[in-house]
Amino acid sequence: MKLDPSSNSRENGKFESPGVYCNLMSTASSALAGKTSSRIGFWESTVGKKAVMAVTGAILFLFVVAHMIGNLQVYLGQEKLDNYAHLLKSIKSLLWGERVTLLLSVILHITAATQLGLRNRRARPRAYVKWASAGSTYASRTMYWSGPILLAFIIYHILHFTTGQALGPQFREGEVYHNMIVGFSFVPASIAYIIAMLMLGMHLCHGVWSMFQSMGVSHPRYTPLLRKFAVAAAAALVIGNISIPVSVMLGILK
Amino acid sequence: MKLKLHVWRQKNAASAGRMVRYEAEADEHMSFLEMLDVLNESLITKGEDPVAFDHDCREGICGACGFMINGVAHGPMPGTTVCQLHMRHFKDGDELYLEPWRAAAFPVIKDLIVDRGAFDRIIAAGGYVSASTGSAQDANAILVPKKDADRAMDSAQCIGCGACVAACPNASAALFLSAKVSHLGLLPQGQPERNERAIKMVAAANHELFGGCTNIGECEAVCPKNIRLEFIARRNWDFLKASCTFREEKAAAGAG
């Protein structure tokens, strides 16, 4: 057994025959047979990619919170909401700064998730005949489902209320209140929004605390609180956002 | 008690395996491995190939044993290796599926035995400290706060069994890595290589085809030594800090 880390073989960036490390190695299809490096770039590493997902996820989470608070002004009446929308759109630098930040965040988040997901699939080429969860949440195991569903929703949502193609001729640029009422009066659209918001809630139940873990922040006193906060924040977002299509369908908002 | 076993049988690394059904007899005082010993004796008597499984100390401290029982690494008891799992936790007539750890980085050698050489190579990449040789130091010359010593010990408990990789849907070695990075990184003796260690070990795990961590916590739930998810955050912190502060070695530096 030659486990001396300072052996020249590794410094050359090349491992000797894996057999020297472990007598069982002769049977292994060693990943180290080829060239290896003792260093790894930030983006090449799984840890670095997760850090990127954490930072971009945090940006997207903060946006979603602000977006909901903005939307809840629908309950203050048509004028308040439309004025708020006008205010946001009138500051061009802010509007485009935000749009570019969000777009970059989404692209980085999805690129990292896709690359990690592909790597993770390759890491287990043969599935278990039987596998049982011993300690993870349903939300955490289904991030690769809730994520793509959210992407589809975001595209639909932009076509629906920002550019208007999905709303058709009834879309009125800048008249947010009107668009909301018309949009959610169509029941299938409201149901799609409700489902998407439940997905968002699931995604955030895990994502909001997981981002801290990915950035290296964990503490036995604060992490349990953080996990509760994640669920509470997700629930608040789901309830707040869902209340709007529900209110329209019930005729509370018209 | 009588058990219905579905055991993964695979002749060697190259052959395709399959699940084979066996009827097994067990006594509630037996350990799980003793139950398999009895099954193997009956197989040998019949002239069949016994079920191959890894084991050594059978005291839960060496890290040699381990396979999946009904989809859970080391079986249903928390904080327990499969050699310390007793048959009293099962019922007469139970149907049990036994499978080897499944990961690209852990190729099956035979039946329930996998090659965990990947872990050895990760350790070789960064799991060491530099120590002065020469005359022995006084005891306690380096002060270690009790809390740090306790946490270092918590992570040093890792026996490298591979259950974390097996339980992880991504076949990630994050918990193993985090235990090794933390156990040295929490102690003063581990500081000189702390940054380098995080980078080297993460790089080694990457080359070994392990997946990435998604913070779901399956590893923590099955770990027979109760290594906590908190250590993965610590590894992440060390890696991120090391990546951000990395400096190239100066070619002409010093005399050494």
PDB file of C-alpha atoms in Angstrom, chain A residues 2 16 22 26 32 45 51 56 69 80 84 95 110 126 140-141 143-144 157 166 176 191 194 200 230 235 240 247:
ATOM      1  CA  LYS A   2       1.419   3.290  -0.998  1.00  0.00           C
ATOM      2  CA  GLU A  16       0.479   5.281 -10.841  1.00  0.00           C
ATOM      3  CA  CYS A  22      -5.653  -0.804  -2.814  1.00  0.00           C
ATOM      4  CA  SER A  26      -7.172  -4.564 -10.101  1.00  0.00           C
ATOM      5  CA  LEU A  32      -7.873   7.612 -12.237  1.00  0.00           C
ATOM      6  CA  SER A  45     -16.397  21.354  -8.999  1.00  0.00           C
ATOM      7  CA  ALA A  51     -22.547  27.838  -4.656  1.00  0.00           C
ATOM      8  CA  THR A  56     -28.646  32.814  -8.028  1.00  0.00           C
ATOM      9  CA  ILE A  69     -45.699  42.011  -2.270  1.00  0.00           C
ATOM     10  CA  LYS A  80     -52.816  51.586  -6.707  1.00  0.00           C
ATOM     11  CA  TYR A  84     -47.106  50.787  -8.895  1.00  0.00           C
ATOM     12  CA  LEU A  95     -36.232  47.766 -14.885  1.00  0.00           C
ATOM     13  CA  ILE A 110     -30.387  26.123 -14.813  1.00  0.00           C
ATOM     14  CA  ARG A 126     -27.604   1.097 -12.306  1.00  0.00           C
ATOM     15  CA  SER A 140     -35.835  17.931  -1.697  1.00  0.00           C
ATOM     16  CA  ARG A 141     -35.920  14.784  -3.820  1.00  0.00           C
ATOM     17  CA  MET A 143     -36.166  19.561  -7.174  1.00  0.00           C
ATOM     18  CA  TYR A 144     -35.428  18.240 -10.671  1.00  0.00           C
ATOM     19  CA  HIS A 157     -46.298  33.810 -17.175  1.00  0.00           C
ATOM     20  CA  ALA A 166     -50.988  34.170 -24.126  1.00  0.00           C
ATOM     21  CA  VAL A 176     -52.005  45.309 -14.814  1.00  0.00           C
ATOM     22  CA  ILE A 191     -55.479  26.352 -12.216  1.00  0.00           C
ATOM     23  CA  ILE A 194     -52.145  27.484  -8.645  1.00  0.00           C
ATOM     24  CA  LEU A 200     -42.698  27.040  -6.258  1.00  0.00           C
ATOM     25  CA  ALA A 230     -37.931  28.051   4.514  1.00  0.00           C
ATOM     26  CA  ALA A 235     -46.153  28.755   2.542  1.00  0.00           C
ATOM     27  CA  GLY A 240     -50.235  35.071  -1.053  1.00  0.00           C
ATOM     28  CA  SER A 247     -60.183  35.828  -5.401  1.00  0.00           C
TER      29      SER A 247
END
